[in-house]
Coordinates of C-alpha atoms and ligand atoms in Angstrom, one line a residue:
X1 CA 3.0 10.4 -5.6
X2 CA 1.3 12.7 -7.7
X3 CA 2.3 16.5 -7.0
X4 CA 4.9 18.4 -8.7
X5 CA 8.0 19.6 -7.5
X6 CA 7.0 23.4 -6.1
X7 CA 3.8 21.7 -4.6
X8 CA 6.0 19.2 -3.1
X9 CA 8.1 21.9 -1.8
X10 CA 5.2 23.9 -0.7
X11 CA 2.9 21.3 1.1
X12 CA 4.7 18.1 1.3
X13 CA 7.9 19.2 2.9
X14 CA 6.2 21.0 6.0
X15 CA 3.5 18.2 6.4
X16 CA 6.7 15.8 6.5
X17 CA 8.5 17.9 8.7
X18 CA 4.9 18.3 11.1
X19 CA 5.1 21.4 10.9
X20 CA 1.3 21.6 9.3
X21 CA -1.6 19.3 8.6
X22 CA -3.5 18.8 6.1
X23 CA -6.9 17.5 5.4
X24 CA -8.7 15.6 2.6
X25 CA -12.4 16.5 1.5
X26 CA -14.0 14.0 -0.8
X27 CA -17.4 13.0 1.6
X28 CA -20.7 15.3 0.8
X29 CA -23.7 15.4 3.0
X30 CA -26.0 15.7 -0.3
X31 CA -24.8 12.5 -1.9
X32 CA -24.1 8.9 -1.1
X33 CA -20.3 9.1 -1.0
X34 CA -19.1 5.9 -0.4
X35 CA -20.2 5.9 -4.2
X36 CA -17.4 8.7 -5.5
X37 CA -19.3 9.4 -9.0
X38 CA -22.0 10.8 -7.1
X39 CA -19.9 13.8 -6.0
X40 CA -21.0 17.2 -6.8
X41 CA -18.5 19.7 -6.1
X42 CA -17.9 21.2 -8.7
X43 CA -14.1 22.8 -10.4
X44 CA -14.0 25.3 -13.0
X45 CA -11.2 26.6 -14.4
X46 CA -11.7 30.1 -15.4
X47 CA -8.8 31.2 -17.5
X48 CA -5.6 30.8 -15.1
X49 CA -7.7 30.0 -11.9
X50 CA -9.8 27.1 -10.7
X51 CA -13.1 27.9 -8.7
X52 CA -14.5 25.8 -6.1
X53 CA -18.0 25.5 -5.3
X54 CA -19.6 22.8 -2.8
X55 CA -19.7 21.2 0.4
X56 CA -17.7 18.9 2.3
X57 CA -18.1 17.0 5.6
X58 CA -17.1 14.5 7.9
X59 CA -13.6 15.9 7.0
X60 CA -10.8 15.0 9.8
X61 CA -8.0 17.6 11.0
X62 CA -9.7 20.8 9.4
X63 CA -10.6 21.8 13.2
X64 CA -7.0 21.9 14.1
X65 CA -4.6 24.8 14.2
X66 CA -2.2 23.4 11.8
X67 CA -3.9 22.3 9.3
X68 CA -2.6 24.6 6.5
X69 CA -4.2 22.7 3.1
X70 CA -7.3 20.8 2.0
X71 CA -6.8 18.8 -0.9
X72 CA -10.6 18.9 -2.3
X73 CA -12.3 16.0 -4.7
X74 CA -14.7 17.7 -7.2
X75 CA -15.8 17.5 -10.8
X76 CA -14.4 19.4 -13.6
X77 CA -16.0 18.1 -17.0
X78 CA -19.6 16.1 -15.9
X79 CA -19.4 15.0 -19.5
X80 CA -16.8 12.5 -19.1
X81 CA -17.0 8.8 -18.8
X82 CA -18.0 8.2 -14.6
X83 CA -14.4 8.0 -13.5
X84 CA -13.1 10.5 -15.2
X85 CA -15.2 13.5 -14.2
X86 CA -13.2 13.9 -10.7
X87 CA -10.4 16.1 -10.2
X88 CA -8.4 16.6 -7.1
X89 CA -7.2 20.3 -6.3
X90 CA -5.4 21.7 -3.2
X91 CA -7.0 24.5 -1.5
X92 CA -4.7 26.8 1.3
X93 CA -7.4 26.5 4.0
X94 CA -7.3 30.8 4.6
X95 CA -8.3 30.6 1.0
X96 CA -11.7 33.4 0.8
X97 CA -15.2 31.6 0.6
X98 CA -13.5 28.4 2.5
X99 CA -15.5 28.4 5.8
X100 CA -15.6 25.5 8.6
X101 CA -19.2 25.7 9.2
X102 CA -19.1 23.1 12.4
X103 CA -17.0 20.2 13.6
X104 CA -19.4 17.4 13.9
X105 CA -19.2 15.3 17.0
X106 CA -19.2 11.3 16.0
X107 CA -21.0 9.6 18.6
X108 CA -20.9 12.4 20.7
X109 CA -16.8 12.7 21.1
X110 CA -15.5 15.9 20.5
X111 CA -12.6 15.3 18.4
X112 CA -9.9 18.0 18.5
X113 CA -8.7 18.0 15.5
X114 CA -12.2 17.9 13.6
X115 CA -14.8 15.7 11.6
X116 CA -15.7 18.8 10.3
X117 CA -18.3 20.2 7.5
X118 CA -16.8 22.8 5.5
X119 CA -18.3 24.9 2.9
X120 CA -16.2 26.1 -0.3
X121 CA -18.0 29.6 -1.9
X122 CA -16.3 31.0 -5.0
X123 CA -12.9 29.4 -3.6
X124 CA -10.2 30.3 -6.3
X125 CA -7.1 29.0 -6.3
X126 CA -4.3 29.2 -9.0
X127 CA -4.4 26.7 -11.7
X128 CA -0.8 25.2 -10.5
X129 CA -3.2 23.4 -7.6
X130 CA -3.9 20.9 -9.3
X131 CA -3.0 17.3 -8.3
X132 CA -1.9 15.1 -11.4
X133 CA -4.4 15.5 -14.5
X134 CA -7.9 17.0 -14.7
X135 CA -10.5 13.8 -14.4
X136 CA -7.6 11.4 -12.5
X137 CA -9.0 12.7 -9.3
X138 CA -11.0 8.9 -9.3
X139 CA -7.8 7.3 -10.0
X140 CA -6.0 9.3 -7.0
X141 CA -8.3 8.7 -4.9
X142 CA -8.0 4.5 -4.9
X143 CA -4.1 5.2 -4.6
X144 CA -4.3 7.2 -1.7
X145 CA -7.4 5.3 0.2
X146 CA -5.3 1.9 0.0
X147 CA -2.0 3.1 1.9
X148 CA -4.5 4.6 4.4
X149 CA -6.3 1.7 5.1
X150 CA -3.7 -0.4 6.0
X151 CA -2.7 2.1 8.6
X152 CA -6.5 2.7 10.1
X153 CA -6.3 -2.0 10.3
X154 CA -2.3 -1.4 12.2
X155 CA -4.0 1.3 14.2
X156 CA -6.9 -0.8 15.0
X157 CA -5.0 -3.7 15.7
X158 CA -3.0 -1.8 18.7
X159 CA -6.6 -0.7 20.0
X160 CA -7.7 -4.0 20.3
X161 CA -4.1 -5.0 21.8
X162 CA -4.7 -2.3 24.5
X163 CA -8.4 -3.3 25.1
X164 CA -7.4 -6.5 25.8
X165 CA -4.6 -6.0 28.0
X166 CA -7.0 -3.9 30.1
X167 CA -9.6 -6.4 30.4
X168 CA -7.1 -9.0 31.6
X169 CA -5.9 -7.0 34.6
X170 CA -9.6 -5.6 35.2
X171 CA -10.5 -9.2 35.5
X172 CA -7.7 -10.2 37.5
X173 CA -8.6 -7.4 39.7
X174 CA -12.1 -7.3 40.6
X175 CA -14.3 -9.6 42.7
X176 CA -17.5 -10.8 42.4
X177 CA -19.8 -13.2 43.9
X178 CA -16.5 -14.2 45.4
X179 CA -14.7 -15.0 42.7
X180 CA -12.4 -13.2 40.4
X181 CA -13.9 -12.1 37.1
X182 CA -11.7 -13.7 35.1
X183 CA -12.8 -17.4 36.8
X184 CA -16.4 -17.2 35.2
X185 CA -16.4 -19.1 32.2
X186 CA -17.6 -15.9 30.2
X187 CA -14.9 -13.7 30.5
X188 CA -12.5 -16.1 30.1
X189 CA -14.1 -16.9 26.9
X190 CA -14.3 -13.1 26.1
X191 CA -10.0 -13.1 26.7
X192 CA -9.3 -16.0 24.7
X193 CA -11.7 -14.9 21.9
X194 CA -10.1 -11.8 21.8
X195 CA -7.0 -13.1 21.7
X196 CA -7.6 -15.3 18.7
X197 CA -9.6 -12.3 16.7
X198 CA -6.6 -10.3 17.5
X199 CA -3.7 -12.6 15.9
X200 CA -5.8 -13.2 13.0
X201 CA -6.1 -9.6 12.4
X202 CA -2.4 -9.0 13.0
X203 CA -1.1 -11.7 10.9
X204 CA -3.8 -10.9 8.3
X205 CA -2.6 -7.0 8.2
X206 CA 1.4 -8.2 8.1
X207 CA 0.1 -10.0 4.8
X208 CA -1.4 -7.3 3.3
X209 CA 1.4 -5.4 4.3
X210 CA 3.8 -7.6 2.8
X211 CA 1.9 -7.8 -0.6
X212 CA 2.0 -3.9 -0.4
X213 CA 5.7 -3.8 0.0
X214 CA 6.3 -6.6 -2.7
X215 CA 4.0 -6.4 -5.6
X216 CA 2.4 -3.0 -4.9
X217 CA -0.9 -1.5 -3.6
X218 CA -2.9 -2.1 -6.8
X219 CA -2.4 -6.0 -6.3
X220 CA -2.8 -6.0 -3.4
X221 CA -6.8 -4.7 -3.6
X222 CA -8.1 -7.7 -2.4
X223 CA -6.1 -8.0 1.1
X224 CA -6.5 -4.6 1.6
X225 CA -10.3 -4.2 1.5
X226 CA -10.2 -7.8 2.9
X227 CA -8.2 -6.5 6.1
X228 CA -10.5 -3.1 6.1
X229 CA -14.0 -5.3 6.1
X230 CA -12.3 -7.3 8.7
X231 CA -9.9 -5.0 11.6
X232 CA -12.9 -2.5 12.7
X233 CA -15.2 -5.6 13.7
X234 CA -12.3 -6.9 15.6
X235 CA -12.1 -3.7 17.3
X236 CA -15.0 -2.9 18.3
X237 CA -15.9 -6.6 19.3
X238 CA -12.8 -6.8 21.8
X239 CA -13.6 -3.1 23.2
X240 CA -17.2 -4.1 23.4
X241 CA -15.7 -7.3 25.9
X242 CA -13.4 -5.1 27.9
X243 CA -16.1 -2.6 28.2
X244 CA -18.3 -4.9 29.7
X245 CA -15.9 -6.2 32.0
X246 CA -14.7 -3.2 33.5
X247 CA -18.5 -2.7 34.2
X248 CA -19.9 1.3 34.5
X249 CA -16.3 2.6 33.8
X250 CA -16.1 1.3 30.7
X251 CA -18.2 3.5 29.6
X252 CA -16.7 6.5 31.2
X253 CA -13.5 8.3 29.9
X254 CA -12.0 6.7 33.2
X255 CA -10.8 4.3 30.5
X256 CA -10.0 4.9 26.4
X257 CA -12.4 2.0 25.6
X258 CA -15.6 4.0 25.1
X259 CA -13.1 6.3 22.6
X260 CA -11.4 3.6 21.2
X261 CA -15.0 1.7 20.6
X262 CA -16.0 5.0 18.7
X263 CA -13.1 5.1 16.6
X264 CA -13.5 1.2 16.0
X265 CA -17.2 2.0 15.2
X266 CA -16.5 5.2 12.6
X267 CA -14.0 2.7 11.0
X268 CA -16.5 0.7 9.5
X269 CA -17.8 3.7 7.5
X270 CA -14.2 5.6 7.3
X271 CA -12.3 5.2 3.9
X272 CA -15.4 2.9 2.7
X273 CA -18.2 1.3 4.2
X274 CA -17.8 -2.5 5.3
X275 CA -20.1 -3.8 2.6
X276 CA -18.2 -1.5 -0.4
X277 CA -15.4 -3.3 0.7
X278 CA -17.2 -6.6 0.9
X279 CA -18.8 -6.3 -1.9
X280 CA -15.7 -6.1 -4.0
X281 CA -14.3 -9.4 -2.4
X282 CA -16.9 -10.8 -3.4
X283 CA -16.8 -9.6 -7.0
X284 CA -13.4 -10.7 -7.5
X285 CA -13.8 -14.3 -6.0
X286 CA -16.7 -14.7 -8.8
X287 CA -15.1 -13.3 -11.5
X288 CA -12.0 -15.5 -10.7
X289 CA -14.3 -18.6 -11.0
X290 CA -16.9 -18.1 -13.6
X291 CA -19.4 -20.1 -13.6
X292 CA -20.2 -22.6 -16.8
X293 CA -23.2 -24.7 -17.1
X294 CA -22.4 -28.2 -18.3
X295 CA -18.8 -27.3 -16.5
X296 CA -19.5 -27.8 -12.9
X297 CA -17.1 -28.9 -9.7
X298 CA -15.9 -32.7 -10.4
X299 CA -16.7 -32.8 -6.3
X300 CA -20.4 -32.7 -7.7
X301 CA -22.2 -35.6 -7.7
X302 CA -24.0 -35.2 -11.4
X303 CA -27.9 -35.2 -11.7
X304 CA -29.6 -38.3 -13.0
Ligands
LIG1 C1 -14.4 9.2 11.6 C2 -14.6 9.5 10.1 C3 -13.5 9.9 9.4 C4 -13.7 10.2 8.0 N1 -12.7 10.7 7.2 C5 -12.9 11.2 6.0 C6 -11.9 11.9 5.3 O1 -10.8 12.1 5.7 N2 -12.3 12.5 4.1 C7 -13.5 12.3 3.5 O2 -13.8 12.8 2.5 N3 -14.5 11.6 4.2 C8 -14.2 11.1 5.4 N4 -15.2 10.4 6.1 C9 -16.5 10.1 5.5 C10 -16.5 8.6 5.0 O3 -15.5 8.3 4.0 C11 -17.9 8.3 4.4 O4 -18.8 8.4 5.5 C12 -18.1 7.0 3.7 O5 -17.4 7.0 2.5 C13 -19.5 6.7 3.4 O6 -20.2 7.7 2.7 P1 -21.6 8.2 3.2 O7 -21.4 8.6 4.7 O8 -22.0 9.2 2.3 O9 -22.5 6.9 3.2 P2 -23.4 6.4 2.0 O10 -22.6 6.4 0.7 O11 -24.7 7.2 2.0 O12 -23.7 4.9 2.4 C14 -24.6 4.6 3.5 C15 -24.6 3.1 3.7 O13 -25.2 2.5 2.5 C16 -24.7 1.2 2.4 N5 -24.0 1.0 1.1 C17 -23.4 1.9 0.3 N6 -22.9 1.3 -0.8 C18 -23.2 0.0 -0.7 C19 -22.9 -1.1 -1.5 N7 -22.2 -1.0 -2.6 N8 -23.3 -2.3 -1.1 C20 -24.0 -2.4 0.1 N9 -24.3 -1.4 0.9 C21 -23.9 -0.2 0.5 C22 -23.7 1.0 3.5 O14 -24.3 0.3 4.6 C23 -23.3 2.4 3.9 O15 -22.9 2.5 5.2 C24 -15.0 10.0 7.4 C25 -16.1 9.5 8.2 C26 -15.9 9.2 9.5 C27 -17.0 8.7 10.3

């Protein structure tokens, strides 16, 4: 959306193509990140070059062979009003001073690809790197996180799909006290509980999806972060059940659902914490209904 022809050509053709990956750094350890103004990294430009100096982690696919570019979130003029201090710049990952200090392991899983810190020391890269305009990195940022939301809520909503499906045969399957799981009253429950959380999801993502597609991702804010606050607990809810009713294994990696719980459970930070994202909803609903004294609900009845 953003980059210009040769970096389009360069970066955007190959990662189309999956030929390479490529990774985007915006989280610090230092600073609460969920908050974007608080990020430190800081971009200089020093006459035809820009020079990177911070730290980065929690950063998915830097561990994995392919991953060719990192685009990197850091502040060129700390002057400027709050959201306009960011820039966005991308970095070729065998850049000198870039250096993957460890892949961090969330919950204990290993992923492959990486959730990993990264240090950038001295990193110079030509001034052409740079996505859109000096201090719209804030602005790029919200464009890119809404698009990947809705994927992480599809994604999440197929977890939950796959959970479920295994707890119905696992509970069709096993016998207990001499009676098929699924015959106790609680696990039924669990199943049609699922079930009902799952459709809601789904139908709630199609809708965001379909306000995406028809008036854009700016308008459609709300559903989005309404979907994101919503999906993840979904997830993990319906793993949790399956887990519990396949018993020990459900905890081994006999099955996905201890995996599929984690990435459920990382969701609800990933891309924004839950309460961000609630706390937004919330902020539109009140604007959208300001409240007057002397003007309140006719469904009131007035004081005496
Ligand atoms: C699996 C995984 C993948 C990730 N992928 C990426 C990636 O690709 N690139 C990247 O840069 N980062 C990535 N992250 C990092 C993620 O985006 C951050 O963890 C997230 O934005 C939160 O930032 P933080 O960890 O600094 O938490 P903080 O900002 O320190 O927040 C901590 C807690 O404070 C509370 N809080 C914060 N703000 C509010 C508020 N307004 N109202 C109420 N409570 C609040 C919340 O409970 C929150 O969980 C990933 C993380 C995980 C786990």
């Amino acid at each position: 959306m953003f980059a210009t022809p040769a970096q389009r050509k360069k970066w955007l053709e190959p990662l189309l193509d999956g030929k390479i990956r490529s990774a985007f750094a915006m989280t610090e350890p230092a600073v609460a990140s969920s908050d974007a103004t608080n990020i430190t990294t800081s971009i200089r430009l020093d006459s035809d070059e820009y020079v990177i100096d911070g730290r980065k982690w929690f950063i998915p696919n830097a561990a994995h062979p392919n991953c060719q570019q990192f685009i990197v979130m850091g502040k060129t003029d700390r002057d400027a009003p709050a959201h306009r201090q960011q820039s966005m710049v991308l970095v070729p990952r065998d850049t000198p001073g870039v250096k993957i200090v460890r892949d961090i392991t969330v919950i204990d899983h290993t992923a492959p690809e990486g959730h990993c810190e990264i240090e950038f020391k001295g990193v110079r890269v030509p001034r052409s790197n740079l996505l859109g305009e000096e201090g719209s990195g804030f602005a790029l940022a919200q464009a890119r996180l809404g698009p990947g939301r809705i994927h992480h809520c599809m994604r999440s909503v197929g977890a939950a799909e796959l959970a479920l499906e295994l707890m119905i045969e696992r509970a069709q399957a096993r016998t207990a006290f001499g009676k098929k799981l699924y015959q106790y009253g609680s696990v039924g429950e669990w199943i049609a509980k699922s079930r009902i959380k799952i459709d809601q999801a789904r139908l709630f993502v199609l809708k965001a999806a379909w306000m995406i597609d028809n008036v854009g991702a700016k308008e459609a804010r709300q559903e989005i972060a309404m979907i994101k606050a919503l999906v993840p607990t979904v997830h993990t809810a319906v793993c949790e059940r399956a887990i519990q009713t396949f018993g020990a294994m459900g905890l081994s990696p006999d099955t996905p659902l201890a995996d599929s719980w984690t990435w459920g459970r990382a969701l609800k930070f990933a891309d924004g914490p839950d309460e961000v994202h609630l706390q937004s909803i919330a902020r539109k609903e009140i604007k959208a209904r300001p409240y007057e004294p002397g003007h309140e609900s006719p469904y009131l009845t007035p004081a005496v």
